[in-house]
GROMACS .gro file of N, CA and C in nm:
model
  306
    1MET      N    1   4.846   1.930  -5.489
    1MET     CA    2   4.791   1.882  -5.361
    1MET      C    3   4.761   2.001  -5.271
    2LEU      N    4   4.655   1.992  -5.194
    2LEU     CA    5   4.617   2.100  -5.105
    2LEU      C    6   4.703   2.097  -4.980
    3ILE      N    7   4.772   2.207  -4.957
    3ILE     CA    8   4.865   2.217  -4.845
    3ILE      C    9   4.788   2.207  -4.713
    4GLY      N   10   4.828   2.116  -4.626
    4GLY     CA   11   4.768   2.099  -4.495
    4GLY      C   12   4.658   1.995  -4.490
    5ILE      N   13   4.602   1.958  -4.605
    5ILE     CA   14   4.490   1.865  -4.603
    5ILE      C   15   4.533   1.727  -4.553
    6GLU      N   16   4.660   1.690  -4.575
    6GLU     CA   17   4.708   1.561  -4.525
    6GLU      C   18   4.697   1.554  -4.374
    7ALA      N   19   4.709   1.668  -4.308
    7ALA     CA   20   4.700   1.673  -4.162
    7ALA      C   21   4.557   1.699  -4.116
    8GLY      N   22   4.464   1.711  -4.209
    8GLY     CA   23   4.324   1.730  -4.173
    8GLY      C   24   4.283   1.874  -4.150
    9ILE      N   25   4.357   1.969  -4.207
    9ILE     CA   26   4.323   2.109  -4.185
    9ILE      C   27   4.334   2.187  -4.316
   10MET      N   28   4.239   2.276  -4.337
   10MET     CA   29   4.241   2.370  -4.449
   10MET      C   30   4.213   2.507  -4.391
   11VAL      N   31   4.296   2.604  -4.423
   11VAL     CA   32   4.276   2.740  -4.375
   11VAL      C   33   4.236   2.824  -4.497
   12LEU      N   34   4.106   2.841  -4.512
   12LEU     CA   35   4.053   2.911  -4.628
   12LEU      C   36   4.043   3.061  -4.603
   13SER      N   37   4.065   3.138  -4.707
   13SER     CA   38   4.039   3.281  -4.701
   13SER      C   39   3.889   3.301  -4.695
   14GLN      N   40   3.843   3.399  -4.622
   14GLN     CA   41   3.699   3.427  -4.614
   14GLN      C   42   3.648   3.501  -4.737
   15LYS      N   43   3.738   3.550  -4.822
   15LYS     CA   44   3.698   3.629  -4.937
   15LYS      C   45   3.666   3.543  -5.059
   16CYS      N   46   3.552   3.570  -5.121
   16CYS     CA   47   3.517   3.502  -5.245
   16CYS      C   48   3.609   3.553  -5.356
   17PRO      N   49   3.666   3.462  -5.436
   17PRO     CA   50   3.755   3.507  -5.543
   17PRO      C   51   3.681   3.581  -5.655
   18ASN      N   52   3.548   3.584  -5.650
   18ASN     CA   53   3.473   3.656  -5.753
   18ASN      C   54   3.484   3.807  -5.732
   19LEU      N   55   3.431   3.859  -5.620
   19LEU     CA   56   3.436   4.002  -5.593
   19LEU      C   57   3.480   4.036  -5.451
   20GLY      N   58   3.526   3.937  -5.376
   20GLY     CA   59   3.581   3.963  -5.243
   20GLY      C   60   3.480   3.966  -5.130
   21CYS      N   61   3.357   3.925  -5.154
   21CYS     CA   62   3.258   3.919  -5.046
   21CYS      C   63   3.297   3.809  -4.947
   22ARG      N   64   3.255   3.822  -4.823
   22ARG     CA   65   3.279   3.718  -4.723
   22ARG      C   66   3.192   3.597  -4.756
   23VAL      N   67   3.250   3.478  -4.747
   23VAL     CA   68   3.179   3.355  -4.782
   23VAL      C   69   3.152   3.273  -4.655
   24PRO      N   70   3.027   3.273  -4.607
   24PRO     CA   71   2.995   3.195  -4.487
   24PRO      C   72   2.968   3.048  -4.518
   25GLU      N   73   2.973   2.967  -4.414
   25GLU     CA   74   2.936   2.826  -4.427
   25GLU      C   75   2.784   2.817  -4.430
   26CYS      N   76   2.733   2.730  -4.516
   26CYS     CA   77   2.589   2.700  -4.519
   26CYS      C   78   2.571   2.571  -4.438
   27LYS      N   79   2.504   2.578  -4.326
   27LYS     CA   80   2.489   2.462  -4.237
   27LYS      C   81   2.414   2.348  -4.304
   28THR      N   82   2.316   2.378  -4.390
   28THR     CA   83   2.237   2.271  -4.449
   28THR      C   84   2.310   2.198  -4.561
   29SER      N   85   2.381   2.270  -4.646
   29SER     CA   86   2.452   2.203  -4.757
   29SER      C   87   2.590   2.154  -4.716
   30GLN      N   88   2.646   2.211  -4.607
   30GLN     CA   89   2.781   2.180  -4.561
   30GLN      C   90   2.886   2.231  -4.661
   31TRP      N   91   2.850   2.332  -4.739
   31TRP     CA   92   2.940   2.399  -4.832
   31TRP      C   93   2.958   2.542  -4.784
   32PHE      N   94   3.050   2.614  -4.846
   32PHE     CA   95   3.063   2.758  -4.828
   32PHE      C   96   2.990   2.822  -4.945
   33GLU      N   97   2.903   2.920  -4.916
   33GLU     CA   98   2.819   2.978  -5.020
   33GLU      C   99   2.820   3.131  -5.010
   34CYS      N  100   2.860   3.195  -5.119
   34CYS     CA  101   2.868   3.341  -5.125
   34CYS      C  102   2.729   3.400  -5.143
   35GLN      N  103   2.691   3.487  -5.052
   35GLN     CA  104   2.560   3.550  -5.057
   35GLN      C  105   2.554   3.663  -5.161
   36CYS      N  106   2.668   3.711  -5.207
   36CYS     CA  107   2.670   3.823  -5.303
   36CYS      C  108   2.631   3.779  -5.444
   37HIS      N  109   2.692   3.671  -5.492
   37HIS     CA  110   2.668   3.629  -5.631
   37HIS      C  111   2.644   3.480  -5.646
   38GLY      N  112   2.629   3.407  -5.536
   38GLY     CA  113   2.589   3.268  -5.542
   38GLY      C  114   2.696   3.165  -5.569
   39SER      N  115   2.824   3.201  -5.565
   39SER     CA  116   2.928   3.099  -5.584
   39SER      C  117   2.924   3.002  -5.468
   40GLN      N  118   2.951   2.874  -5.497
   40GLN     CA  119   2.943   2.767  -5.397
   40GLN      C  120   3.073   2.687  -5.399
   41TYR      N  121   3.117   2.647  -5.280
   41TYR     CA  122   3.244   2.577  -5.263
   41TYR      C  123   3.225   2.461  -5.166
   42ASN      N  124   3.294   2.349  -5.190
   42ASN     CA  125   3.287   2.237  -5.097
   42ASN      C  126   3.370   2.265  -4.972
   43ARG      N  127   3.384   2.167  -4.886
   43ARG     CA  128   3.452   2.186  -4.756
   43ARG      C  129   3.597   2.230  -4.767
   44VAL      N  130   3.663   2.196  -4.877
   44VAL     CA  131   3.803   2.236  -4.894
   44VAL      C  132   3.816   2.355  -4.988
   45GLY      N  133   3.704   2.420  -5.018
   45GLY     CA  134   3.707   2.543  -5.096
   45GLY      C  135   3.709   2.527  -5.247
   46GLU      N  136   3.686   2.407  -5.297
   46GLU     CA  137   3.683   2.387  -5.442
   46GLU      C  138   3.550   2.437  -5.497
   47LYS      N  139   3.555   2.511  -5.607
   47LYS     CA  140   3.435   2.570  -5.665
   47LYS      C  141   3.341   2.461  -5.716
   48LYS      N  142   3.216   2.472  -5.675
   48LYS     CA  143   3.113   2.377  -5.718
   48LYS      C  144   3.006   2.446  -5.802
   49GLY      N  145   2.995   2.579  -5.797
   49GLY     CA  146   2.895   2.649  -5.875
   49GLY      C  147   2.911   2.799  -5.862
   50GLY      N  148   2.843   2.872  -5.952
   50GLY     CA  149   2.845   3.018  -5.947
   50GLY      C  150   2.951   3.079  -6.035
   51PRO      N  151   2.961   3.214  -6.032
   51PRO     CA  152   3.049   3.286  -6.124
   51PRO      C  153   3.196   3.299  -6.084
   52ALA      N  154   3.236   3.251  -5.969
   52ALA     CA  155   3.377   3.266  -5.927
   52ALA      C  156   3.472   3.204  -6.030
   53PRO      N  157   3.590   3.265  -6.049
   53PRO     CA  158   3.685   3.216  -6.149
   53PRO      C  159   3.768   3.096  -6.105
   54ARG      N  160   3.761   3.060  -5.976
   54ARG     CA  161   3.841   2.949  -5.921
   54ARG      C  162   3.787   2.916  -5.782
   55GLY      N  163   3.848   2.819  -5.718
   55GLY     CA  164   3.812   2.785  -5.581
   55GLY      C  165   3.858   2.893  -5.484
   56MET      N  166   3.821   2.876  -5.358
   56MET     CA  167   3.859   2.971  -5.253
   56MET      C  168   4.010   2.965  -5.230
   57ASP      N  169   4.069   3.081  -5.208
   57ASP     CA  170   4.211   3.089  -5.179
   57ASP      C  171   4.234   3.039  -5.036
   58HIS      N  172   4.358   2.996  -5.008
   58HIS     CA  173   4.386   2.943  -4.874
   58HIS      C  174   4.531   2.971  -4.834
   59PHE      N  175   4.562   2.936  -4.710
   59PHE     CA  176   4.693   2.956  -4.652
   59PHE      C  177   4.749   2.822  -4.606
   60PRO      N  178   4.879   2.800  -4.623
   60PRO     CA  179   4.940   2.675  -4.575
   60PRO      C  180   4.929   2.663  -4.422
   61ALA      N  181   4.906   2.542  -4.377
   61ALA     CA  182   4.897   2.515  -4.234
   61ALA      C  183   4.964   2.382  -4.204
   62VAL      N  184   5.026   2.374  -4.087
   62VAL     CA  185   5.096   2.254  -4.044
   62VAL      C  186   5.056   2.224  -3.900
   63ILE      N  187   5.035   2.097  -3.870
   63ILE     CA  188   5.011   2.055  -3.732
   63ILE      C  189   5.136   1.984  -3.684
   64SER      N  190   5.195   2.037  -3.576
   64SER     CA  191   5.318   1.979  -3.522
   64SER      C  192   5.285   1.847  -3.451
   65PRO      N  193   5.388   1.765  -3.422
   65PRO     CA  194   5.365   1.641  -3.347
   65PRO      C  195   5.300   1.665  -3.211
   66ALA      N  196   5.322   1.785  -3.155
   66ALA     CA  197   5.262   1.819  -3.025
   66ALA      C  198   5.117   1.866  -3.040
   67GLY      N  199   5.070   1.881  -3.165
   67GLY     CA  200   4.933   1.923  -3.188
   67GLY      C  201   4.914   2.072  -3.210
   68ASP      N  202   5.025   2.148  -3.214
   68ASP     CA  203   5.015   2.292  -3.238
   68ASP      C  204   4.991   2.318  -3.386
   69VAL      N  205   4.903   2.413  -3.415
   69VAL     CA  206   4.872   2.449  -3.553
   69VAL      C  207   4.947   2.576  -3.588
   70SER      N  208   5.018   2.573  -3.701
   70SER     CA  209   5.091   2.688  -3.750
   70SER      C  210   5.034   2.727  -3.886
   71ILE      N  211   4.989   2.853  -3.899
   71ILE     CA  212   4.930   2.902  -4.023
   71ILE      C  213   5.023   3.008  -4.081
   72ASP      N  214   5.060   2.990  -4.206
   72ASP     CA  215   5.149   3.083  -4.274
   72ASP      C  216   5.065   3.186  -4.350
   73THR      N  217   5.024   3.293  -4.281
   73THR     CA  218   4.941   3.395  -4.344
   73THR      C  219   5.020   3.483  -4.441
   74GLY      N  220   5.151   3.466  -4.444
   74GLY     CA  221   5.235   3.541  -4.538
   74GLY      C  222   5.242   3.474  -4.675
   75THR      N  223   5.192   3.352  -4.684
   75THR     CA  224   5.193   3.279  -4.811
   75THR      C  225   5.049   3.257  -4.855
   76PHE      N  226   5.014   3.319  -4.966
   76PHE     CA  227   4.880   3.312  -5.022
   76PHE      C  228   4.878   3.206  -5.131
   77VAL      N  229   4.789   3.108  -5.121
   77VAL     CA  230   4.778   3.001  -5.221
   77VAL      C  231   4.648   3.021  -5.298
   78SER      N  232   4.661   3.041  -5.428
   78SER     CA  233   4.543   3.061  -5.513
   78SER      C  234   4.455   2.937  -5.511
   79GLY      N  235   4.324   2.957  -5.517
   79GLY     CA  236   4.228   2.848  -5.515
   79GLY      C  237   4.240   2.755  -5.633
   80ALA      N  238   4.187   2.636  -5.618
   80ALA     CA  239   4.194   2.532  -5.722
   80ALA      C  240   4.119   2.576  -5.847
   81ALA      N  241   4.165   2.526  -5.960
   81ALA     CA  242   4.100   2.555  -6.088
   81ALA      C  243   3.958   2.499  -6.091
   82ILE      N  244   3.875   2.557  -6.174
   82ILE     CA  245   3.738   2.508  -6.192
   82ILE      C  246   3.743   2.362  -6.237
   83GLY      N  247   3.661   2.280  -6.175
   83GLY     CA  248   3.654   2.139  -6.210
   83GLY      C  249   3.732   2.047  -6.119
   84VAL      N  250   3.823   2.102  -6.037
   84VAL     CA  251   3.898   2.019  -5.942
   84VAL      C  252   3.803   1.973  -5.833
   85ASN      N  253   3.807   1.844  -5.801
   85ASN     CA  254   3.719   1.789  -5.698
   85ASN      C  255   3.793   1.676  -5.627
   86THR      N  256   3.875   1.712  -5.531
   86THR     CA  257   3.957   1.612  -5.462
   86THR      C  258   3.880   1.533  -5.357
   87THR      N  259   3.768   1.587  -5.307
   87THR     CA  260   3.695   1.520  -5.199
   87THR      C  261   3.574   1.441  -5.246
   88GLY      N  262   3.517   1.478  -5.360
   88GLY     CA  263   3.395   1.413  -5.406
   88GLY      C  264   3.272   1.454  -5.325
   89GLN      N  265   3.288   1.553  -5.237
   89GLN     CA  266   3.179   1.596  -5.150
   89GLN      C  267   3.072   1.669  -5.230
   90GLU      N  268   2.951   1.621  -5.220
   90GLU     CA  269   2.836   1.691  -5.277
   90GLU      C  270   2.760   1.758  -5.164
   91ALA      N  271   2.666   1.843  -5.199
   91ALA     CA  272   2.587   1.913  -5.097
   91ALA      C  273   2.514   1.812  -5.010
   92GLU      N  274   2.511   1.837  -4.880
   92GLU     CA  275   2.447   1.746  -4.784
   92GLU      C  276   2.297   1.774  -4.771
   93GLY      N  277   2.254   1.891  -4.816
   93GLY     CA  278   2.114   1.932  -4.803
   93GLY      C  279   2.090   2.056  -4.886
   94PRO      N  280   1.980   2.129  -4.857
   94PRO     CA  281   1.946   2.249  -4.934
   94PRO      C  282   2.054   2.357  -4.926
   95HIS      N  283   2.068   2.429  -5.037
   95HIS     CA  284   2.164   2.540  -5.042
   95HIS      C  285   2.108   2.665  -4.975
   96CYS      N  286   2.195   2.745  -4.919
   96CYS     CA  287   2.157   2.872  -4.857
   96CYS      C  288   2.141   2.983  -4.962
   97THR      N  289   2.211   2.969  -5.074
   97THR     CA  290   2.206   3.071  -5.179
   97THR      C  291   2.093   3.046  -5.277
   98GLY      N  292   2.024   2.935  -5.265
   98GLY     CA  293   1.915   2.903  -5.355
   98GLY      C  294   1.961   2.849  -5.489
   99GLY      N  295   2.092   2.827  -5.505
   99GLY     CA  296   2.144   2.776  -5.631
   99GLY      C  297   2.122   2.626  -5.644
  100ASP      N  298   2.135   2.577  -5.764
  100ASP     CA  299   2.123   2.434  -5.789
  100ASP      C  300   2.251   2.364  -5.748
  101GLU      N  301   2.240   2.236  -5.714
  101GLU     CA  302   2.357   2.155  -5.684
  101GLU      C  303   2.434   2.131  -5.814
  102HIS      N  304   2.566   2.143  -5.809
  102HIS     CA  305   2.651   2.124  -5.927
  102HIS      C  306   2.742   2.007  -5.908
   0.00000   0.00000   0.00000
């Protein structure tokens, strides 16, 4: 299970697990898309396409009853294995990397 998703929050690493490039959000597809080698990830960082070996890495996060967000940057959680798709989210529109929808 993805840590923090039950509370509605995912704290993803900005680094692509392929070669460490920064992975920006693509506004049109609503995915994260690496401009270096074309890897694509859904909203929770699960790999949807490209050469990356796994999904985006993330950090555990908790929302307190008072609404405070606590992020554990000392605990690194490796990204989901290829093929994991907990959300069923497909691209909402055209990709920024020019890749095909997977």
